[in-house]
Amino acid sequence: MNIALAHFRVGETDGVSLEMEKWREALIRMGHQVLFLAGSEGQASAHVIPELHYKHPMNEKFTFNAFDKQIDYESEQEFADDVMFFAKRMEDQLIDFIEMEQIELLIAFNLLSLGWSLPAGIALTTALEKTGIPCAAFHNNFFWQRDNYSRPTCSIVNDWLERFFPPDLSNVVHIVSNSLYQKELKERRHLNAVVIPNVFDFDGESWTGDSYNATLRQDIGVNEDDIVILQATRVTERKTIELGIDVVAQLQLRVEALKRRKATLYNGKQLSERSRVVYVLAGMPESSYEYTEKLRIKAEHLGIDMRYISSKISHSRTYSDGGKKYSLWDAYVISDFVTFPSVVEGWGNQLLEAVYARKPLLIYEYPVYKEDIRNYGFHFVSLGSSHRWMEDGLASVDSPIVEAAAQQMAELLAGANQYMRTVQHNFQIGKTSFSFDSLHQLLKPLIEEVEKND
């Protein structure tokens, strides 16, 4: 079967791009021909429709006028006409792609979910209506879950959101990553959805140190005897990285005590006087300037050595601008611990990445984790599931919980047996429950239904 996986972008280090790579590999192993369709291809190979990218200048103009302030149009009708004209350009290209590549199943990731690109949702829905092609629409979030889509500037935007995000079409199967969103979609839109969680190729080649990533620590100014704490997600407000900063600050105090004891780390390295705790942020910066500045000020105030290294990290290893670029997986290799303090997640790619990399994980127990993941029995260091918002807009967890988490992290870092038992325990759970085999079993009925109706 010819299958197309579609998104605003592919070939980057954001969670959806990474998940699409997994789906592509799983579908290929099932014997299908798989193409990417996107607004940009990054370091992947894709059929590109530039208008599909969410940062296309016209889409940024539409988004501002739809959800912030209508300043570029004299009337709602003029705005609607411009959006529909742009959507028609995309619709024609989508239909041409479907027909030219003889696509038999289109799997759309988030294009019909958020309203991030109004014309993309309109164009794809119309193309699906005209071609009748089967579509699986994957939703990581919905527009009603985000504040920035809650105050449209005009009624036509409300109409579009309700009609197209997501649409109610007989040839569209809806997919969500968790049971909470499944219930929400049913209650709000009376639409059924299949739950397919994030997965990872637990049978793949392990990420290990080699001659390529041997220089990564040096390239980011980190010594071999430093302790690297990795935050692998994109840098955005909803990742609440400030919680990680709080824990790292407490961890530093405990590492100082370990240094006075001349303790040896889990990997056999002895802590020295010059050993530091370095908080490494490897993901793409996609937050407001205000948020990154708050993180910088907080880290500086608490004496945290925090480093943004996304300029050194790419989708895959490459040489660019005369220098070496590392993959996100290389960042895991050089890390000693991973933080994942998000208070909101649709599932959590970085959770499985840390499990696969055999690194211990600090986690905030976000709602989907509590509902769908916690009962699998992973051993993570927890920040609990209760937080509050401070006057500066940053999240905070009670000090005793933060201190207890930092103590657990220090004990793992200085306990070789406990460290290895923990990461091996988590890896086996991941391999059993979240492998490509599990994705295969979940996709199989969907594919069979499409083939039956072909």
Short mmCIF file of C-alpha atoms in Angstrom, two decimals, residues 276-433:
data_model
loop_
_atom_site.label_atom_id
_atom_site.label_comp_id
_atom_site.label_asym_id
_atom_site.label_seq_id
_atom_site.Cartn_x
_atom_site.Cartn_y
_atom_site.Cartn_z
CA ARG A 276 30.38 20.29 38.16
CA VAL A 277 26.71 19.64 37.61
CA VAL A 278 25.82 20.99 34.15
CA TYR A 279 22.22 21.34 33.02
CA VAL A 280 22.15 20.84 29.25
CA LEU A 281 19.16 21.94 27.17
CA ALA A 282 19.42 20.16 23.82
CA GLY A 283 16.04 20.88 22.21
CA MET A 284 15.04 23.56 19.76
CA PRO A 285 14.17 26.93 21.39
CA GLU A 286 10.54 27.62 20.51
CA SER A 287 9.44 29.72 23.46
CA SER A 288 8.98 33.44 23.89
CA TYR A 289 12.03 35.54 24.68
CA GLU A 290 10.45 36.33 28.04
CA TYR A 291 10.37 32.66 29.04
CA THR A 292 13.98 31.90 28.09
CA GLU A 293 15.06 35.04 29.91
CA LYS A 294 13.19 33.92 33.04
CA LEU A 295 14.95 30.55 32.83
CA ARG A 296 18.31 32.26 32.44
CA ILE A 297 17.73 34.55 35.41
CA LYS A 298 16.48 31.68 37.59
CA ALA A 299 19.44 29.46 36.74
CA GLU A 300 21.88 32.31 37.34
CA HIS A 301 20.25 33.17 40.67
CA LEU A 302 20.52 29.54 41.84
CA GLY A 303 24.08 29.15 40.59
CA ILE A 304 23.20 26.61 37.88
CA ASP A 305 25.54 26.05 34.95
CA MET A 306 22.81 25.81 32.31
CA ARG A 307 23.69 25.53 28.63
CA TYR A 308 21.67 25.71 25.45
CA ILE A 309 23.30 23.37 22.95
CA SER A 310 20.65 23.14 20.21
CA SER A 311 23.07 24.83 17.78
CA LYS A 312 25.19 21.68 18.07
CA ILE A 313 22.24 19.26 17.77
CA SER A 314 20.48 18.23 14.59
CA HIS A 315 18.11 15.54 13.35
CA SER A 316 21.11 13.37 12.53
CA ARG A 317 24.88 13.60 12.50
CA THR A 318 26.22 15.97 9.91
CA TYR A 319 28.81 18.66 9.24
CA SER A 320 27.34 22.13 8.85
CA ASP A 321 28.85 25.63 8.71
CA GLY A 322 32.30 24.11 9.05
CA GLY A 323 31.50 22.32 12.30
CA LYS A 324 30.27 19.00 13.57
CA LYS A 325 26.56 18.56 14.31
CA TYR A 326 25.47 15.79 16.65
CA SER A 327 22.21 13.88 16.76
CA LEU A 328 19.85 14.21 19.71
CA TRP A 329 20.79 10.62 20.56
CA ASP A 330 24.41 11.70 21.08
CA ALA A 331 23.20 14.11 23.77
CA TYR A 332 21.67 11.16 25.61
CA VAL A 333 24.93 9.23 25.37
CA ILE A 334 26.93 11.91 27.20
CA SER A 335 24.25 12.49 29.84
CA ASP A 336 24.10 10.97 33.31
CA PHE A 337 20.47 11.79 34.14
CA VAL A 338 17.46 13.10 32.18
CA THR A 339 14.82 15.56 33.33
CA PHE A 340 11.26 15.61 32.00
CA PRO A 341 9.34 18.06 34.23
CA SER A 342 6.48 18.94 31.82
CA VAL A 343 3.15 19.52 33.53
CA VAL A 344 1.27 18.85 30.27
CA GLU A 345 2.08 16.21 27.63
CA GLY A 346 0.07 14.37 25.01
CA TRP A 347 2.18 11.33 25.82
CA GLY A 348 5.91 11.99 26.11
CA ASN A 349 8.56 11.05 23.55
CA GLN A 350 11.40 11.98 25.87
CA LEU A 351 10.19 9.50 28.47
CA LEU A 352 10.76 6.59 26.08
CA GLU A 353 13.99 8.09 24.76
CA ALA A 354 15.45 8.14 28.27
CA VAL A 355 14.23 4.60 28.90
CA TYR A 356 15.78 3.39 25.63
CA ALA A 357 19.03 5.24 26.35
CA ARG A 358 19.16 3.50 29.75
CA LYS A 359 19.27 6.77 31.64
CA PRO A 360 17.34 7.44 34.86
CA LEU A 361 14.56 9.99 34.59
CA LEU A 362 13.17 12.79 36.72
CA ILE A 363 9.50 13.28 35.94
CA TYR A 364 6.57 15.46 36.90
CA GLU A 365 3.48 13.25 36.95
CA TYR A 366 1.42 15.04 34.30
CA PRO A 367 -2.19 13.87 33.81
CA VAL A 368 -1.55 11.49 30.90
CA TYR A 369 1.33 9.90 32.79
CA LYS A 370 -0.91 9.28 35.79
CA GLU A 371 -3.76 7.91 33.68
CA ASP A 372 -1.99 5.83 31.02
CA ILE A 373 1.67 5.25 31.96
CA ARG A 374 2.26 5.10 35.70
CA ASN A 375 0.69 1.67 36.16
CA TYR A 376 3.25 0.05 33.86
CA GLY A 377 5.65 0.16 36.80
CA PHE A 378 8.53 2.33 35.59
CA HIS A 379 10.98 3.43 38.29
CA PHE A 380 11.35 7.20 37.89
CA VAL A 381 12.28 9.96 40.32
CA SER A 382 9.03 11.87 40.80
CA LEU A 383 8.14 15.48 41.46
CA GLY A 384 4.59 14.42 42.26
CA SER A 385 1.54 15.75 40.45
CA SER A 386 0.82 19.04 42.19
CA HIS A 387 2.29 22.39 41.20
CA ARG A 388 1.40 26.05 41.48
CA TRP A 389 2.07 29.09 39.32
CA MET A 390 4.19 31.86 40.79
CA GLU A 391 3.81 35.60 40.24
CA ASP A 392 6.50 35.51 37.55
CA GLY A 393 4.48 32.94 35.58
CA LEU A 394 6.82 30.04 36.32
CA ALA A 395 5.72 26.72 37.82
CA SER A 396 6.78 25.60 41.28
CA VAL A 397 6.64 22.39 43.33
CA ASP A 398 6.83 22.33 47.13
CA SER A 399 10.41 22.44 48.45
CA PRO A 400 10.32 19.13 50.39
CA ILE A 401 9.33 17.28 47.20
CA VAL A 402 12.09 18.98 45.21
CA GLU A 403 14.66 18.15 47.92
CA ALA A 404 13.55 14.51 48.10
CA ALA A 405 13.81 14.18 44.32
CA ALA A 406 17.32 15.65 44.33
CA GLN A 407 18.32 13.23 47.08
CA GLN A 408 17.07 10.27 45.04
CA MET A 409 18.97 11.51 42.00
CA ALA A 410 22.20 11.82 44.05
CA GLU A 411 21.77 8.32 45.44
CA LEU A 412 21.29 6.87 41.94
CA LEU A 413 24.28 8.75 40.55
CA ALA A 414 26.49 7.45 43.34
CA GLY A 415 25.10 3.93 43.39
CA ALA A 416 26.26 1.75 40.51
CA ASN A 417 24.06 -1.24 41.33
CA GLN A 418 20.95 0.81 41.96
CA TYR A 419 21.54 2.89 38.82
CA MET A 420 21.90 -0.17 36.60
CA ARG A 421 18.96 -2.02 38.16
CA THR A 422 16.75 1.02 37.61
CA VAL A 423 17.60 1.64 33.97
CA GLN A 424 17.46 -2.07 33.06
CA HIS A 425 14.08 -2.43 34.77
CA ASN A 426 12.71 0.52 32.80
CA PHE A 427 14.19 -0.74 29.53
CA GLN A 428 12.47 -4.11 29.85
CA ILE A 429 9.10 -2.46 30.45
CA GLY A 430 9.62 -0.25 27.42
CA LYS A 431 10.64 -3.19 25.24
CA THR A 432 7.61 -5.22 26.32
CA SER A 433 4.94 -2.53 26.08
#
